[in-house]
Tab-separated table of C-alpha atoms and ligand atoms in Angstrom:
chain	number	residue	atom	x	y	z
A	15	MET	CA	-1.641	-9.803	10.902
A	16	HIS	CA	-4.333	-12.204	12.028
A	17	GLU	CA	-3.484	-15.481	13.655
A	18	VAL	CA	-5.980	-18.304	13.101
A	19	ASN	CA	-5.908	-21.431	15.224
A	20	VAL	CA	-7.534	-24.568	13.806
A	21	GLY	CA	-7.256	-28.023	15.352
A	22	GLY	CA	-4.248	-27.034	17.418
A	23	HIS	CA	-2.329	-25.572	14.466
A	24	ASN	CA	-1.600	-21.893	13.893
A	25	TYR	CA	-1.985	-20.058	10.625
A	26	LEU	CA	-1.443	-16.442	9.690
A	27	LEU	CA	-3.371	-14.052	7.466
A	28	ASP	CA	-1.065	-11.316	6.108
A	29	CYS	CA	2.165	-10.093	7.660
A	30	GLY	CA	2.355	-6.378	7.035
A	31	GLN	CA	4.677	-3.677	8.111
A	32	TYR	CA	3.232	-1.319	10.695
A	33	GLN	CA	3.458	2.333	9.649
A	34	GLY	CA	3.346	5.221	12.076
A	35	ARG	CA	5.639	6.959	14.540
A	36	ARG	CA	9.211	6.004	13.700
A	37	GLN	CA	10.363	4.471	16.982
A	38	GLU	CA	7.085	2.692	17.645
A	39	ALA	CA	7.057	1.332	14.088
A	40	ARG	CA	10.616	0.016	14.476
A	41	GLU	CA	9.744	-1.787	17.691
A	42	ARG	CA	6.488	-3.260	16.437
A	43	ASN	CA	7.995	-4.420	13.152
A	44	ALA	CA	11.119	-5.931	14.692
A	45	ASN	CA	9.259	-7.902	17.377
A	46	LEU	CA	6.449	-10.195	16.276
A	47	PRO	CA	3.752	-10.681	18.944
A	48	PHE	CA	3.791	-14.501	18.500
A	49	ASN	CA	6.214	-17.351	17.965
A	50	ALA	CA	6.938	-17.370	14.216
A	51	ALA	CA	8.095	-21.001	14.275
A	52	SER	CA	4.673	-22.052	15.600
A	53	ILE	CA	2.904	-20.867	12.421
A	54	SER	CA	2.272	-23.801	10.034
A	55	ALA	CA	1.240	-21.886	6.928
A	56	MET	CA	0.052	-18.465	5.894
A	57	ALA	CA	-2.126	-16.726	3.317
A	58	LEU	CA	-1.291	-13.332	1.872
A	59	SER	CA	-4.161	-11.178	0.570
A	60	HIS	CA	-2.093	-8.843	-1.627
A	61	ALA	CA	1.341	-7.351	-2.176
A	62	HIS	CA	1.025	-3.932	-0.485
A	63	ILE	CA	3.745	-3.473	2.128
A	64	ASP	CA	1.245	-2.974	4.954
A	65	HIS	CA	0.158	-6.570	4.242
A	66	SER	CA	3.351	-8.265	3.008
A	67	GLY	CA	6.157	-6.044	4.281
A	68	ASN	CA	7.055	-7.973	7.405
A	69	LEU	CA	7.318	-11.421	5.758
A	70	PRO	CA	11.135	-11.242	5.956
A	71	THR	CA	10.911	-10.747	9.740
A	72	LEU	CA	8.524	-13.708	9.957
A	73	VAL	CA	10.915	-15.983	8.054
A	74	LYS	CA	13.954	-14.640	9.884
A	75	SER	CA	12.159	-15.414	13.175
A	76	GLY	CA	11.663	-19.079	12.313
A	77	PHE	CA	8.631	-19.423	10.011
A	78	LYS	CA	9.254	-22.182	7.451
A	79	GLY	CA	5.778	-22.911	6.083
A	80	PRO	CA	4.186	-22.189	2.720
A	81	ILE	CA	2.831	-18.704	1.855
A	82	TYR	CA	-0.329	-19.012	-0.242
A	83	THR	CA	-1.150	-16.129	-2.580
A	84	THR	CA	-1.868	-15.291	-6.240
A	85	PRO	CA	0.710	-15.475	-9.075
A	86	ALA	CA	0.626	-11.667	-9.586
A	87	THR	CA	1.181	-11.098	-5.857
A	88	VAL	CA	4.272	-13.324	-5.934
A	89	ASP	CA	5.638	-11.407	-8.946
A	90	LEU	CA	4.992	-8.090	-7.163
A	91	CYS	CA	6.368	-9.185	-3.795
A	92	VAL	CA	9.805	-10.060	-5.150
A	93	PRO	CA	10.784	-6.497	-6.176
A	94	MET	CA	8.725	-4.938	-3.356
A	95	LEU	CA	10.336	-6.885	-0.517
A	96	ALA	CA	13.788	-6.355	-2.030
A	97	ASP	CA	13.069	-2.623	-2.108
A	98	SER	CA	11.732	-2.655	1.441
A	99	ALA	CA	14.871	-4.469	2.662
A	100	HIS	CA	17.014	-1.883	0.921
A	101	ILE	CA	15.083	0.899	2.684
A	102	GLN	CA	15.626	-0.832	6.076
A	103	GLU	CA	19.354	-1.097	5.357
A	104	MET	CA	19.684	2.539	4.286
A	105	ASP	CA	17.611	3.660	7.254
A	106	ALA	CA	19.888	1.846	9.727
A	107	MET	CA	22.969	3.226	7.986
A	108	PHE	CA	21.598	6.761	8.175
A	109	LEU	CA	20.773	6.456	11.886
A	110	ASN	CA	24.234	5.001	12.644
A	111	LYS	CA	25.965	7.786	10.730
A	112	ARG	CA	24.041	10.374	12.696
A	113	ARG	CA	24.879	8.675	15.996
A	114	ASN	CA	28.496	8.435	14.927
A	115	ARG	CA	28.597	12.142	14.276
A	116	ARG	CA	27.249	12.740	17.732
A	117	ARG	CA	29.940	10.443	19.143
A	118	LEU	CA	27.375	8.163	20.676
A	119	LEU	CA	28.820	5.167	18.978
A	120	ASP	CA	32.216	4.345	20.391
A	121	ALA	CA	33.882	1.020	21.179
A	122	ASP	CA	32.065	0.694	24.519
A	123	ASN	CA	28.743	1.533	23.011
A	124	ARG	CA	28.459	-1.016	20.218
A	125	ASP	CA	25.006	-2.096	21.333
A	126	LEU	CA	23.735	1.313	20.309
A	127	GLU	CA	24.363	0.437	16.696
A	128	VAL	CA	21.042	0.309	14.846
A	129	LYS	CA	20.468	-2.906	12.874
A	130	PRO	CA	18.120	-3.026	9.904
A	131	ILE	CA	14.791	-4.665	10.778
A	132	TYR	CA	15.615	-7.039	7.946
A	133	THR	CA	18.169	-7.276	5.187
A	134	THR	CA	18.186	-8.154	1.491
A	135	GLN	CA	19.143	-11.736	2.410
A	136	ASP	CA	16.193	-11.973	4.807
A	137	ALA	CA	13.888	-10.866	1.980
A	138	GLU	CA	15.421	-13.421	-0.396
A	139	ALA	CA	14.680	-16.187	2.110
A	140	VAL	CA	10.939	-15.459	1.692
A	141	TYR	CA	10.640	-16.104	-2.058
A	142	PRO	CA	11.053	-19.923	-2.038
A	143	LEU	CA	8.133	-20.196	0.411
A	144	PHE	CA	5.548	-18.677	-1.962
A	145	ARG	CA	2.904	-21.070	-3.307
A	146	SER	CA	1.008	-19.306	-6.066
A	147	VAL	CA	-2.621	-20.280	-6.534
A	148	PRO	CA	-4.903	-18.584	-9.099
A	149	LEU	CA	-8.242	-17.030	-8.059
A	150	HIS	CA	-11.237	-19.339	-7.415
A	151	THR	CA	-9.068	-22.428	-6.891
A	152	PRO	CA	-9.833	-24.237	-3.610
A	153	THR	CA	-6.565	-25.446	-2.097
A	154	GLU	CA	-5.829	-27.488	1.032
A	155	MET	CA	-3.583	-25.267	3.164
A	156	ALA	CA	-3.462	-28.085	5.681
A	157	PRO	CA	-5.668	-31.113	6.414
A	158	GLY	CA	-9.047	-29.690	7.378
A	159	LEU	CA	-8.311	-26.158	6.186
A	160	ARG	CA	-9.250	-24.995	2.711
A	161	TYR	CA	-8.148	-21.706	1.109
A	162	THR	CA	-9.964	-20.058	-1.820
A	163	THR	CA	-9.535	-16.515	-3.156
A	164	PHE	CA	-11.692	-13.953	-4.932
A	165	ASP	CA	-10.711	-10.762	-6.763
A	166	ALA	CA	-10.726	-7.902	-4.235
A	167	GLY	CA	-10.502	-5.254	-6.987
A	168	HIS	CA	-8.002	-3.294	-4.901
A	169	MET	CA	-4.716	-3.765	-6.769
A	170	LEU	CA	-3.193	-6.182	-9.273
A	171	GLY	CA	-3.439	-9.701	-7.798
A	172	SER	CA	-5.389	-8.595	-4.704
A	173	THR	CA	-7.712	-11.087	-3.036
A	174	ALA	CA	-10.400	-11.567	-0.468
A	175	ILE	CA	-9.817	-14.915	1.219
A	176	LEU	CA	-12.222	-17.659	2.234
A	177	LEU	CA	-10.937	-20.116	4.847
A	178	GLU	CA	-13.074	-23.193	5.416
A	179	ALA	CA	-12.108	-25.131	8.495
A	180	ASP	CA	-13.390	-28.462	9.645
A	181	ASP	CA	-12.728	-28.391	13.357
A	182	ASN	CA	-13.621	-31.920	14.553
A	183	GLY	CA	-16.629	-32.190	12.283
A	184	LYS	CA	-17.700	-28.627	13.029
A	185	PRO	CA	-17.363	-26.586	9.839
A	186	VAL	CA	-16.538	-22.893	10.167
A	187	ARG	CA	-16.254	-20.461	7.272
A	188	LEU	CA	-14.079	-17.402	7.897
A	189	GLY	CA	-13.852	-14.611	5.353
A	190	PHE	CA	-11.000	-12.123	5.233
A	191	SER	CA	-11.628	-9.084	3.068
A	192	GLY	CA	-7.970	-8.113	2.642
A	193	ASP	CA	-8.372	-4.595	1.271
A	194	VAL	CA	-11.663	-4.080	-0.544
A	195	GLY	CA	-11.333	-2.117	-3.771
A	196	ARG	CA	-13.834	-0.144	-5.784
A	197	ALA	CA	-15.737	-0.549	-8.987
A	198	GLY	CA	-14.378	1.423	-11.935
A	199	LEU	CA	-10.751	1.799	-10.826
A	200	PRO	CA	-8.277	2.100	-13.693
A	201	ILE	CA	-6.484	-1.069	-14.880
A	202	ILE	CA	-8.008	-3.740	-12.620
A	203	ASN	CA	-11.375	-5.517	-12.454
A	204	ASP	CA	-14.166	-4.644	-10.009
A	205	PRO	CA	-14.300	-6.366	-6.589
A	206	GLU	CA	-16.018	-9.748	-6.320
A	207	THR	CA	-17.928	-10.681	-3.201
A	208	LEU	CA	-17.116	-13.707	-1.091
A	209	PRO	CA	-19.413	-16.745	-1.004
A	210	PRO	CA	-21.395	-17.217	2.245
A	211	VAL	CA	-19.291	-17.051	5.433
A	212	ASP	CA	-20.021	-17.328	9.148
A	213	TYR	CA	-17.497	-14.704	10.240
A	214	LEU	CA	-15.817	-11.870	8.419
A	215	ILE	CA	-12.647	-9.914	9.120
A	216	LEU	CA	-13.309	-6.648	7.299
A	217	GLU	CA	-11.034	-3.726	6.531
A	218	SER	CA	-12.303	-0.279	7.560
A	219	THR	CA	-9.843	2.273	6.131
A	220	TYR	CA	-12.616	4.566	4.862
A	221	GLY	CA	-15.381	3.319	7.169
A	222	ASP	CA	-16.439	6.885	7.936
A	223	ARG	CA	-16.105	8.425	4.483
A	224	LEU	CA	-17.863	8.645	1.155
A	225	HIS	CA	-15.688	8.982	-1.950
A	226	GLN	CA	-16.459	11.189	-4.874
A	227	ASP	CA	-17.394	9.465	-8.114
A	228	LEU	CA	-14.531	8.209	-10.221
A	229	GLY	CA	-16.017	9.975	-13.252
A	230	PRO	CA	-14.405	13.417	-12.926
A	231	VAL	CA	-10.982	12.189	-11.743
A	232	LYS	CA	-9.343	12.705	-15.146
A	233	HIS	CA	-10.846	16.166	-15.393
A	234	LYS	CA	-9.631	17.076	-11.894
A	235	LEU	CA	-6.140	15.803	-12.647
A	236	ALA	CA	-6.073	17.866	-15.851
A	237	GLU	CA	-7.100	20.992	-13.907
A	238	ILE	CA	-4.307	20.530	-11.375
A	239	VAL	CA	-1.707	19.985	-14.104
A	240	ASN	CA	-2.925	22.985	-16.108
A	241	ARG	CA	-3.140	25.303	-13.111
A	242	THR	CA	0.379	24.449	-11.925
A	243	ALA	CA	2.007	24.500	-15.357
A	244	ASN	CA	0.406	27.876	-16.141
A	245	ARG	CA	2.097	29.481	-13.151
A	246	GLY	CA	5.401	27.836	-14.103
A	247	GLY	CA	5.326	25.311	-11.279
A	248	LYS	CA	6.159	21.653	-10.873
A	249	ILE	CA	3.837	18.891	-9.799
A	250	ILE	CA	5.315	16.602	-7.176
A	251	VAL	CA	3.352	13.397	-6.765
A	252	PRO	CA	4.112	11.030	-3.908
A	253	ALA	CA	2.617	7.724	-4.991
A	254	PHE	CA	2.864	4.089	-4.069
A	255	ALA	CA	5.185	2.524	-6.625
A	256	VAL	CA	2.706	-0.288	-6.925
A	257	GLY	CA	-0.744	0.418	-8.275
A	258	ARG	CA	-1.141	4.147	-7.807
A	259	THR	CA	1.835	4.971	-10.051
A	260	GLN	CA	0.502	2.762	-12.859
A	261	GLN	CA	-3.003	4.291	-12.497
A	262	LEU	CA	-1.548	7.801	-12.755
A	263	VAL	CA	0.541	6.840	-15.773
A	264	LEU	CA	-2.549	5.456	-17.483
A	265	LEU	CA	-4.592	8.622	-16.715
A	266	MET	CA	-1.785	10.912	-17.900
A	267	HIS	CA	-1.522	8.768	-21.045
A	268	GLU	CA	-5.230	9.379	-21.706
A	269	LEU	CA	-4.920	13.130	-20.981
A	270	VAL	CA	-2.010	13.386	-23.427
A	271	LYS	CA	-4.010	11.493	-26.048
A	272	ASP	CA	-6.987	13.835	-25.458
A	273	ASP	CA	-4.647	16.846	-25.735
A	274	ALA	CA	-6.057	18.055	-22.396
A	275	ILE	CA	-2.789	19.114	-20.742
A	276	PRO	CA	0.201	21.227	-21.785
A	277	ASN	CA	3.245	19.584	-23.273
A	278	ILE	CA	5.257	19.035	-20.084
A	279	PRO	CA	7.558	16.095	-19.334
A	280	ILE	CA	6.340	13.407	-16.937
A	281	TYR	CA	8.874	11.419	-14.924
A	282	VAL	CA	8.325	8.254	-12.963
A	283	ASP	CA	11.310	8.429	-10.637
A	284	SER	CA	11.367	5.084	-8.874
A	285	PRO	CA	13.386	1.976	-9.697
A	286	LEU	CA	10.709	-0.071	-7.934
A	287	ALA	CA	7.899	1.418	-10.033
A	288	VAL	CA	9.819	0.482	-13.180
A	289	LYS	CA	10.092	-3.169	-12.096
A	290	VAL	CA	6.499	-3.263	-10.937
A	291	THR	CA	5.224	-1.783	-14.209
A	292	GLU	CA	6.827	-4.798	-15.917
A	293	VAL	CA	4.733	-7.090	-13.678
A	294	PHE	CA	1.604	-5.106	-14.657
A	295	ARG	CA	2.454	-5.657	-18.345
A	296	LYS	CA	3.034	-9.371	-17.780
A	297	HIS	CA	-0.368	-9.902	-16.140
A	298	GLY	CA	-2.519	-8.509	-18.942
A	299	ASP	CA	-5.038	-11.248	-18.072
A	300	LEU	CA	-5.941	-9.254	-14.934
A	301	TRP	CA	-6.583	-5.939	-16.730
A	302	ASP	CA	-10.105	-4.561	-17.047
A	303	LYS	CA	-11.593	-4.239	-20.504
A	304	ASP	CA	-10.618	-0.570	-21.053
A	305	THR	CA	-6.960	-1.214	-20.305
A	306	ALA	CA	-7.031	-4.417	-22.347
A	307	ALA	CA	-8.563	-2.477	-25.263
A	308	LEU	CA	-5.751	0.075	-25.090
A	309	GLY	CA	-3.291	-2.823	-25.098
A	310	LEU	CA	-5.030	-4.488	-28.039
A	311	SER	CA	-4.944	-1.277	-30.076
A	312	GLY	CA	-1.185	-1.723	-30.181
A	313	ALA	CA	-0.395	0.995	-27.630
A	314	ASP	CA	1.468	0.014	-24.487
A	315	PRO	CA	-0.824	1.497	-21.773
A	316	PHE	CA	2.209	2.267	-19.606
A	317	ARG	CA	4.391	3.998	-22.193
A	318	PHE	CA	4.047	7.229	-24.203
A	319	SER	CA	6.451	9.735	-25.697
A	320	ARG	CA	6.373	12.398	-22.928
A	321	LEU	CA	6.829	9.855	-20.166
A	322	ARG	CA	10.247	8.842	-18.891
A	323	TYR	CA	11.035	6.179	-16.323
A	324	ILE	CA	14.076	6.984	-14.189
A	325	THR	CA	16.107	4.408	-12.310
A	326	ASP	CA	19.543	6.073	-12.201
A	327	VAL	CA	20.326	8.215	-9.123
A	328	GLN	CA	22.220	10.871	-11.109
A	329	GLU	CA	19.301	11.269	-13.496
A	330	SER	CA	16.978	11.591	-10.519
A	331	LYS	CA	19.156	14.328	-9.014
A	332	ALA	CA	19.346	16.089	-12.385
A	333	LEU	CA	15.600	16.774	-12.104
A	334	ASN	CA	16.508	19.377	-9.454
A	335	ASP	CA	18.167	21.521	-12.122
A	336	ILE	CA	15.165	21.697	-14.426
A	337	ARG	CA	13.534	25.142	-14.153
A	338	SER	CA	10.470	24.635	-16.350
A	339	PRO	CA	7.276	22.798	-15.333
A	340	PHE	CA	7.195	19.021	-15.151
A	341	MET	CA	5.472	16.279	-13.209
A	342	VAL	CA	7.389	13.776	-11.137
A	343	ILE	CA	5.742	10.673	-9.684
A	344	SER	CA	7.890	9.084	-7.013
A	345	ALA	CA	7.707	6.853	-3.933
A	346	SER	CA	7.117	6.280	-1.093
A	347	GLY	CA	3.415	6.982	-1.124
A	348	MET	CA	3.252	8.311	2.443
A	349	CYS	CA	6.518	10.275	2.020
A	350	GLU	CA	8.293	8.218	4.666
A	351	ALA	CA	11.292	7.183	2.577
A	352	GLY	CA	12.677	7.106	-0.937
A	353	ARG	CA	13.392	9.662	-3.634
A	354	ILE	CA	10.167	11.594	-3.091
A	355	LEU	CA	11.816	13.117	0.000
A	356	HIS	CA	14.411	14.889	-2.156
A	357	HIS	CA	11.782	16.184	-4.540
A	358	LEU	CA	9.674	17.456	-1.646
A	359	ARG	CA	12.611	19.114	0.073
A	360	ASN	CA	13.607	20.894	-3.140
A	361	ASN	CA	10.140	22.038	-4.139
A	362	ILE	CA	7.644	22.587	-1.343
A	363	GLU	CA	8.956	26.008	-0.343
A	364	ASN	CA	7.955	27.412	-3.741
A	365	PRO	CA	4.283	28.493	-3.882
A	366	ARG	CA	4.186	27.951	-7.664
A	367	ASN	CA	4.592	24.201	-7.190
A	368	THR	CA	1.937	21.649	-6.274
A	369	VAL	CA	2.173	18.567	-4.110
A	370	LEU	CA	-0.467	16.181	-5.404
A	371	ILE	CA	-1.588	13.657	-2.797
A	372	THR	CA	-3.208	10.615	-4.367
A	373	GLY	CA	-3.584	8.113	-1.548
A	374	PHE	CA	-4.353	7.526	2.095
A	375	GLN	CA	-1.799	9.069	4.499
A	376	ALA	CA	-1.455	7.300	7.847
A	377	GLU	CA	-1.322	9.205	11.116
A	378	HIS	CA	2.122	10.620	12.036
A	379	THR	CA	3.576	10.192	8.529
A	380	LEU	CA	5.116	13.095	6.586
A	381	GLY	CA	2.355	12.645	4.000
A	382	ARG	CA	-0.285	13.262	6.663
A	383	LYS	CA	1.509	16.433	7.807
A	384	ILE	CA	1.509	17.691	4.216
A	385	VAL	CA	-2.198	16.884	3.702
A	386	ASN	CA	-2.909	18.751	6.933
A	387	LYS	CA	-0.991	21.703	5.449
A	388	GLN	CA	1.272	22.200	8.442
A	389	SER	CA	3.208	25.415	7.886
A	390	GLU	CA	6.462	23.573	8.489
A	391	VAL	CA	7.247	19.895	7.963
A	392	PRO	CA	10.355	17.880	8.894
A	393	ILE	CA	12.343	16.380	6.003
A	394	PHE	CA	15.659	14.618	6.700
A	395	GLY	CA	15.412	15.997	10.220
A	396	GLU	CA	15.221	19.648	9.090
A	397	PRO	CA	12.118	21.850	9.258
A	398	ILE	CA	11.027	22.923	5.757
A	399	ARG	CA	8.390	25.578	5.090
A	400	LEU	CA	5.404	24.238	3.188
A	401	ARG	CA	4.298	26.937	0.726
A	402	ALA	CA	3.424	24.869	-2.318
A	403	GLU	CA	-0.200	24.168	-3.142
A	404	VAL	CA	-1.422	20.866	-1.712
A	405	ALA	CA	-3.967	19.165	-3.975
A	406	LYS	CA	-5.749	15.891	-3.361
A	407	LEU	CA	-7.169	13.237	-5.636
A	408	ASN	CA	-9.141	10.985	-3.309
A	409	GLU	CA	-10.959	9.391	-6.217
A	410	LEU	CA	-8.111	7.022	-7.000
A	411	SER	CA	-8.300	5.429	-3.602
A	412	GLY	CA	-8.029	1.672	-3.885
A	413	HIS	CA	-10.225	1.326	-0.787
A	414	ALA	CA	-13.984	1.073	-0.745
A	415	ASP	CA	-15.761	3.840	1.169
A	416	GLN	CA	-18.477	3.269	3.775
A	417	ARG	CA	-21.286	2.823	1.255
A	418	GLU	CA	-19.207	0.438	-0.857
A	419	LEU	CA	-18.152	-1.652	2.161
A	420	ILE	CA	-21.756	-1.975	3.262
A	421	GLU	CA	-22.788	-3.024	-0.253
A	422	TRP	CA	-19.869	-5.464	-0.441
A	423	ILE	CA	-21.047	-7.420	2.599
A	424	LYS	CA	-24.718	-7.424	1.559
A	425	PRO	CA	-24.635	-10.890	-0.113
A	426	LEU	CA	-23.097	-12.328	3.087
A	427	VAL	CA	-25.748	-11.029	5.468
A	428	GLY	CA	-27.821	-14.227	5.451
A	429	THR	CA	-25.088	-16.316	7.085
A	430	LEU	CA	-22.902	-13.760	8.875
A	431	LYS	CA	-22.770	-14.157	12.661
A	432	LYS	CA	-20.188	-11.502	13.356
A	433	VAL	CA	-17.989	-8.934	11.640
A	434	PHE	CA	-14.549	-7.989	12.975
A	435	LEU	CA	-13.341	-4.565	11.874
A	436	VAL	CA	-9.601	-4.203	11.278
A	437	HIS	CA	-7.197	-2.078	9.211
A	438	GLY	CA	-8.622	1.294	10.150
A	439	GLU	CA	-8.391	4.070	12.704
A	440	LEU	CA	-10.815	3.894	15.632
A	441	PRO	CA	-13.091	6.808	14.611
A	442	ALA	CA	-13.654	5.228	11.178
A	443	GLN	CA	-14.283	1.822	12.751
A	444	THR	CA	-16.777	3.167	15.270
A	445	VAL	CA	-18.844	4.856	12.571
A	446	LEU	CA	-18.729	1.804	10.284
A	447	ALA	CA	-19.669	-0.603	13.095
A	448	LYS	CA	-22.750	1.463	13.855
A	449	ALA	CA	-23.698	1.653	10.168
A	450	ILE	CA	-23.417	-2.142	9.697
A	451	THR	CA	-25.439	-2.933	12.806
A	452	GLU	CA	-28.143	-0.411	11.905
A	453	ARG	CA	-28.430	-1.650	8.342
A	454	TYR	CA	-28.181	-5.428	8.826
A	455	GLY	CA	-28.542	-6.067	12.564
A	456	ILE	CA	-25.245	-7.977	12.612
A	457	ALA	CA	-22.928	-7.953	15.643
A	458	VAL	CA	-19.708	-6.051	14.993
A	459	GLU	CA	-16.491	-6.222	17.017
A	460	ILE	CA	-13.648	-3.739	16.962
A	461	PRO	CA	-10.869	-5.997	18.294
A	462	GLU	CA	-8.017	-4.666	20.403
A	463	ARG	CA	-4.546	-5.629	19.276
A	464	GLY	CA	-3.897	-9.152	20.595
A	465	GLN	CA	-7.522	-9.923	21.452
A	466	ALA	CA	-8.695	-13.489	20.743
A	467	PHE	CA	-12.124	-14.827	19.759
A	468	ASP	CA	-13.690	-18.287	19.660
A	469	LEU	CA	-15.540	-18.910	16.415
B	656	ZN	ZN1	-3.669	-2.599	0.107
């Protein structure tokens, strides 16, 4: 979240859910660090939950203004926020049940009852506030504040945002990168750069890393599938229901067509992923030319004979009884909630199986513990031995690496006065800040949470 003050009015850029240690995350997500009713309008860069996931709390806390974003982001946010609300509700129910069992929750102790951070109704109150604006369409967010978006190439509908403010005849151009994607990602178009800006708020997720080329990703995926299937194992893939799941489906579709993997069933076990895949189909106008070509050839890029989408809980549980190799793609992407937890619990003790990590895993999440190959990981509060192979496909990352971030800001260097690094861990930010200053001689700030700057 970034609060922007122009001419005495407050605006907000993104309103994501904080992910990290459970208790800290609950507290940070439930309590906004500003007065929600004082925000006049907001702009949302893209639909990922770490950018959109706390909109229901914002609205519940008194925000009534418009939420500017792209049409695809609106379509994605509806099922995503509903799903997130459902997770909050289930989470609270689970915690209350556990407290009940421990007799902590009696008549005198009602205040110990855990309430969901937000409910389905809170999420539904967000939808009427969306104002969808296509890319490249300058729009007055408020008198003296213009909003224009550019394709961030990070996920379907993702944007980098240009805010142009006229503060008493003093024009200021503020860029917000949202999440910067990468050239050559499956399905979506490559990132566009912003027009000239004076200041830039820049993400820094992979500010200290260099990705491998996208080229061999299909080959690597095929190797992992072949290796695991040959030893009779299953491939468990935690993946964000939005974006990563559709990329994996498309790659598996191509591998099946190329006859590069054995004939094993592939399940997408996530009701959210099923709804989101529909949104991907609907927005064919945002596909890159390869995906569009597959669509034009008459094949649905997101459907093939070995692939099954599962929504029903019983069907999901039935996967536990299958003895032969298969792949299951399920959410959540950082293994913090959802059906993936059951699949992990049932499969990671078997060394024949593989957990395939396909995205960034935040500190303190179960996903991070698995990537770090801890010998034991907690699932549903129980320690489970991790003996399965842990494989990684970093290539699919939707985030630019250090080199790509530095290239992305190159066209802005002529006008840029300062860069603010956000959305990253401190070591990555420190390395990126140094790299930007060395390359372009631009001042870089790594803001503390709550720090304010005069532009
Ligand atoms: Zn994102």
